[in-house]
Structure formats: structure tokens, C-alpha cells
Amino acid sequence: MTGYSQLIQNQKNLFESGTTKDLAFRKEQLSRLYSGIKKYEDEIYIALQKDLGKSVFESYLSEVGTSLSEISLQKKNLKKWAAVKKVRTGLMHIPGHSYIYTEPLGNCLIISPWNYPFQLVFVPLAGAIAAGNTVIIKPSEISSNTTQIIQKIIKEIFDEEYIACISGGVLETQALLKETFNHIFFTGSSKVGRIVMESAAKNLTPVTLELGGKSPCIVDKKINLKLTAKRIVWGKFINVGQSCIAPDYLLVHKDIKEDLLQALIEQIEALYGKDASVSKDYPRIINHINFERLKNHLEEGEVIFGGKFNEKEKYISPTLLEGNWESEIMKEEIFGPLLPILSYSETSEISQYINKLDRPLALYIFSNDRSFQKRLLREIPAGNGSINDTMMQFGNTNLPFGGVNQSGIGKYHGKYSFSTFSNHKSIYHRSNLFDPPLRYPPYKDSVLKIIRFLLR
Ligand code: NAD
């Protein structure tokens, strides 16, 4: 027994009572969640400003707005997604019909990180509620101001037997992981993802793991230079590079490297000014541990542009580094405003370089050449990505979001979230009108011929 056993039992009891399976109940809870967020919108912005120095614009775009639109989407579609679906029944199965019943999983645990500390709780939560589950959420202890406001909202609108928010760090998360859930939805590092999966395996609890990794950004010779630079700079430096799908490094055709460098510098100055430390749109590193980690990388590498920092403010300027495959920075996810630039000569080198590393969460390809785009899509496995843009795939809820192998297991957003938090119960409904004798012994060669024909 851990300190959470009673709470979890209470949530299981509520689930067993059937309350959360009612579609009207689910819709009502999503409305409450929506109103709760709206009510505390200003406090959410203050918390995100304190934790990460995010502007209201960025906080709305990447945290509050993203959460509200996901809640609306789940509410609008849950009846359709929850409906029983009839599927085809083959000749071997007539007379009869086949159906998929979509039912909630039960009691779920959502564990989230600090980098988008608000939306990485509320986006999966919207799917879990829409699908009819009870939920325990465990936000990050590192983004503590945002965690406080999340807890306030959840406490105010939900009974803890239905949705509970546990604050705490490693010890609390590990205590929760000792319990049996019907599903664990984890967003965070690959390192902790392994710990979560190992704990879940003890109880055979299914997991969704939304992890990180090094997301390559490939730049061909045939590009629109200015637009390419602008979209790379935006995707890399939003939230000062502390985004799981930020372009981690550039792999650029050698003939265009110098021109691209100049274009990147121009765009950094256009978006954040000559001194990003005074831009209200340029956030800060989350804490001193991450600041030190990034500063060490900065000192190891050859700075082409930027490289300025202020320890007290946890500020690191947008920085371009000369890339080197052997350097320490190429051995881990950067998760900060440092962009190494590597180059290639032949297209065939690209997948050889990238496929030596763990499978990326996101893949970015900048090129106007369709055969180049197609070739790289075919050669490089990745969880998601964009052609001629960065990060924007995340906002399209018609696209399943997630990683592959080391960058994640499972997908979510929109109907994929609903599906992740649901069990698809497959039911074959046999008619009693007549009972074809084909499958019953004593077996006959003549019948086997018919079966061979039907199953060919
Ligand atoms: P993290 O893995 O350190 O922490 C995530 C959660 O796990 C937190 O709630 C934390 O309390 C808990 N935790 C930490 N150490 C633990 C341990 N030893 N045992 C049990 N629980 C533990 O991640 P982070 O530093 O908060 O976030 C950054 C990472 O998250 C990056 O790798 C980033 O790429 C990834 N990320 C992925 C996505 C995605 O959607 N794929 C989104 C955001 C962040």
C-alpha cells in the first residue's frame, strides 16, 4: 500500500459505478474544464511567465489555446467517436454481424514534464475525460507555479474520486508507479520513460510514452532561403528551444551553408532584435541545472553567432554553432537555444548520418524538390514532421502525434487521443437462424476444399 492506494481505489469505485461512461456526463465535465481554464486564464499566464518567462502571446498559442481547442474538439466529437461501429463480416462468419464497441479503459495516470507544463496536462486529459475514464494527473514539480494553478483548477472543478492532481517529484511519481492503473500516459525524457515502462510492466499496465530525442532539420540546395531561415528560427527558438519537437540540429547542403547562415542571423535579429535579452518574446531556461548543461555545450562548441548568456536571468541568446558529429552536443537532445549546423555533399549521406542515431521524434525537410522530399521520407523513420516548416504538424489535430521506438510509443491528439484512452472491444454477433456445419468435426476433405477457397 502507498499513500495513494485509497485515492486510486476510490477512483476505481467511481469508474465501476458507471458514472463516467455516460456521454452527457463526459460532455458536462469537458465544459467544466473549459470554463475552469477560462476563469483562471490570467493566473495561468502569470505562472507561465514566472516558470519560463513566456509571453502571453506564446502562452496562449502553445498552452492555453491548444488546450481549449482540444477540449472543444473532444466535446464536439465524442458521441461520434464513442458510437458502436459495424464492420464487414466475411463469408466464413455468416450469418452474423461484427461490431467495435469503444469503451473507456478505467483509471488512468497522466505524468507530464515542465516545458509546456500546461498543455501537456490538459491535452491528454481532454482525451481521457472524453473517453470516459477517471484520472490522476502528476504535473512537473519543476514548473512549480504552473503546477499550482493546475492543481487549483482541478480541485475546484472536479471531485478527486473522478480527477485528482498530485503535486510532487520523483518520489511521488515512483509511489504512483507502484500502483496498478488501466493506462499510464507519460510525457517526458526517454530516460524516465524507461523507468515508467519498467514499473508498468510489473503490473502489465499499458503505456503511452511521449518522449524526446534529436529531431533533424535537413536543408537542400533548392529552397526559398528567407522563408526557410524564418521558419527554422521560429521553430528552434520558440520557448528557447525547450520543445520536444524543436529542430535539434541542421544538416545543410554544403553549397548553401554560408547563405543559410547569413539568412538565419538576419531572421534571428528580425524576430528577437539585436539583443534577445530585452525582447519580451524571448523566454528563459527553466532552471539552473539546465542552464549549466547548456552553458557547458556552449563552451565546448565553436560559436558562429550568439553564445551570450546571463546566469542570474537563466538567459542564453539564440546561438548558431559549427556542427561536429563527434561532439558531446550531438550525443543528447539539446533542449535549448543552441543550433549546431552540419553539412552534407551527397543526398545518400543524409540517411546514413541520421539513421545511426536513435529514431527521431520529428523530421524536418526543407526542399522544393519533390523527389528529394520523397526519398528522405522513405529513408528516415520518425514519429512526425513537416516539409518546408517546423513544429506546425503538432497543431493539426487530424495528425496522430507521437514518436517511434526511442522517441515514443503510441499517438494522441484529436480522435487519436480518444482512441488511446479507449478499449476497442471487438464483438462478433452470431445469428441463430442457421448453423453452417463447415467448422465442426468430423472433418472432411471436401469441406477443407471449401474452407481453402473461402480463406484463399
Ligand atoms: P522528465 O522525464 O525528467 O520528467 C517528466 C516527469 O517524470 C515529471 O513529472 C517528473 O516528476 C517525473 N520524473 C522525473 N524523474 C523521475 C524518476 N526518476 N522516476 C519517476 N518519475 C520521474 O522530463 P522533463 O525534464 O520534465 O521534460 C523534458 C523531456 O520531455 C525532454 O526529453 C522532452 O523531449 C520531453 N518531452 C516530450 C514531449 C512529447 O510530446 N514527445 C513533450 C514535451 C517534452
GROMACS .gro file of C-alpha atoms and ligand atoms in nm, residues 110-116 120 138-143 168-175 177 185-193 195-196 199 209-213 242-245 286 290 333 335 361 384 394 401-403 407-408 412-413, ligand 1:
model
  102
  110ILE     CA    1  -0.104   1.116  -1.672
  111ILE     CA    2   0.253   1.226  -1.593
  112SER     CA    3   0.381   1.543  -1.756
  113PRO     CA    4   0.702   1.749  -1.797
  114TRP     CA    5   0.787   2.117  -1.741
  115ASN     CA    6   0.846   2.254  -2.091
  116TYR     CA    7   0.483   2.301  -2.199
  120LEU     CA    8   0.086   1.862  -2.170
  138LYS     CA    9   0.104   1.434  -1.190
  139PRO     CA   10   0.240   1.759  -1.338
  140SER     CA   11   0.608   1.850  -1.320
  141GLU     CA   12   0.749   1.971  -0.989
  142ILE     CA   13   0.998   2.185  -1.184
  143SER     CA   14   0.740   2.423  -1.336
  168GLY     CA   15   0.537   1.616  -0.620
  169GLY     CA   16   0.857   1.498  -0.780
  170VAL     CA   17   1.044   1.175  -0.831
  171LEU     CA   18   0.939   1.007  -0.503
  172GLU     CA   19   0.569   1.081  -0.550
  173THR     CA   20   0.581   0.966  -0.914
  174GLN     CA   21   0.757   0.645  -0.815
  175ALA     CA   22   0.497   0.581  -0.542
  177LEU     CA   23   0.402   0.392  -1.041
  185PHE     CA   24   0.023   0.828  -2.029
  186PHE     CA   25   0.375   0.968  -1.980
  187THR     CA   26   0.534   1.273  -2.143
  188GLY     CA   27   0.899   1.337  -2.061
  189SER     CA   28   1.253   1.222  -2.124
  190SER     CA   29   1.348   0.887  -2.276
  191LYS     CA   30   1.546   0.815  -1.958
  192VAL     CA   31   1.243   0.844  -1.729
  193GLY     CA   32   1.027   0.682  -1.998
  195ILE     CA   33   1.166   0.379  -1.569
  196VAL     CA   34   0.793   0.426  -1.628
  199SER     CA   35   0.732  -0.015  -1.347
  209LEU     CA   36   0.523   0.725  -2.392
  210GLU     CA   37   0.567   1.070  -2.544
  211LEU     CA   38   0.944   1.111  -2.531
  212GLY     CA   39   1.217   1.329  -2.677
  213GLY     CA   40   1.526   1.289  -2.891
  242GLN     CA   41   1.283   2.377  -2.489
  243SER     CA   42   1.039   2.196  -2.720
  244CYS     CA   43   1.040   1.821  -2.774
  245ILE     CA   44   0.994   1.872  -3.150
  286ILE     CA   45   1.368   2.663  -1.685
  290ASN     CA   46   1.955   2.306  -1.747
  333GLU     CA   47   1.881   1.605  -2.701
  335PHE     CA   48   1.659   2.119  -2.544
  361LEU     CA   49   1.058   1.233  -3.274
  384ASN     CA   50   0.616   1.305  -3.717
  394PHE     CA   51   0.180   1.950  -3.376
  401PHE     CA   52   0.117   1.291  -3.262
  402GLY     CA   53   0.390   1.077  -3.107
  403GLY     CA   54   0.730   0.919  -3.157
  407SER     CA   55   1.121   0.873  -2.924
  408GLY     CA   56   0.794   0.724  -2.807
  412TYR     CA   57  -0.254   1.117  -2.941
  413HIS     CA   58  -0.436   1.443  -3.032
  457NAD     P1   59   1.150   1.415  -1.713
  457NAD     O1   60   1.144   1.283  -1.780
  457NAD     O2   61   1.267   1.448  -1.628
  457NAD     O3   62   1.021   1.435  -1.618
  457NAD     C1   63   0.890   1.407  -1.661
  457NAD     C2   64   0.806   1.364  -1.540
  457NAD     O4   65   0.863   1.248  -1.482
  457NAD     C3   66   0.795   1.469  -1.430
  457NAD     O5   67   0.660   1.478  -1.390
  457NAD     C4   68   0.885   1.417  -1.321
  457NAD     O6   69   0.836   1.446  -1.192
  457NAD     C5   70   0.884   1.267  -1.342
  457NAD     N1   71   1.014   1.205  -1.309
  457NAD     C6   72   1.138   1.258  -1.322
  457NAD     N2   73   1.233   1.170  -1.282
  457NAD     C7   74   1.167   1.057  -1.243
  457NAD     C8   75   1.209   0.930  -1.192
  457NAD     N3   76   1.338   0.902  -1.172
  457NAD     N4   77   1.114   0.840  -1.164
  457NAD     C9   78   0.983   0.866  -1.184
  457NAD     N5   79   0.939   0.986  -1.229
  457NAD    C10   80   1.028   1.080  -1.259
  457NAD     O7   81   1.130   1.522  -1.829
  457NAD     P2   82   1.138   1.679  -1.822
  457NAD     O8   83   1.279   1.721  -1.796
  457NAD     O9   84   1.031   1.731  -1.732
  457NAD    O10   85   1.096   1.718  -1.971
  457NAD    C11   86   1.187   1.721  -2.078
  457NAD    C12   87   1.178   1.597  -2.163
  457NAD    O11   88   1.045   1.572  -2.203
  457NAD    C13   89   1.256   1.612  -2.293
  457NAD    O12   90   1.326   1.494  -2.320
  457NAD    C14   91   1.149   1.635  -2.398
  457NAD    O13   92   1.184   1.599  -2.529
  457NAD    C15   93   1.038   1.551  -2.345
  457NAD     N6   94   0.910   1.596  -2.395
  457NAD    C16   95   0.843   1.518  -2.485
  457NAD    C17   96   0.724   1.564  -2.539
  457NAD    C18   97   0.646   1.484  -2.639
  457NAD    O14   98   0.532   1.519  -2.663
  457NAD     N7   99   0.703   1.381  -2.700
  457NAD    C19  100   0.672   1.687  -2.497
  457NAD    C20  101   0.743   1.761  -2.405
  457NAD    C21  102   0.862   1.714  -2.354
   0.00000   0.00000   0.00000
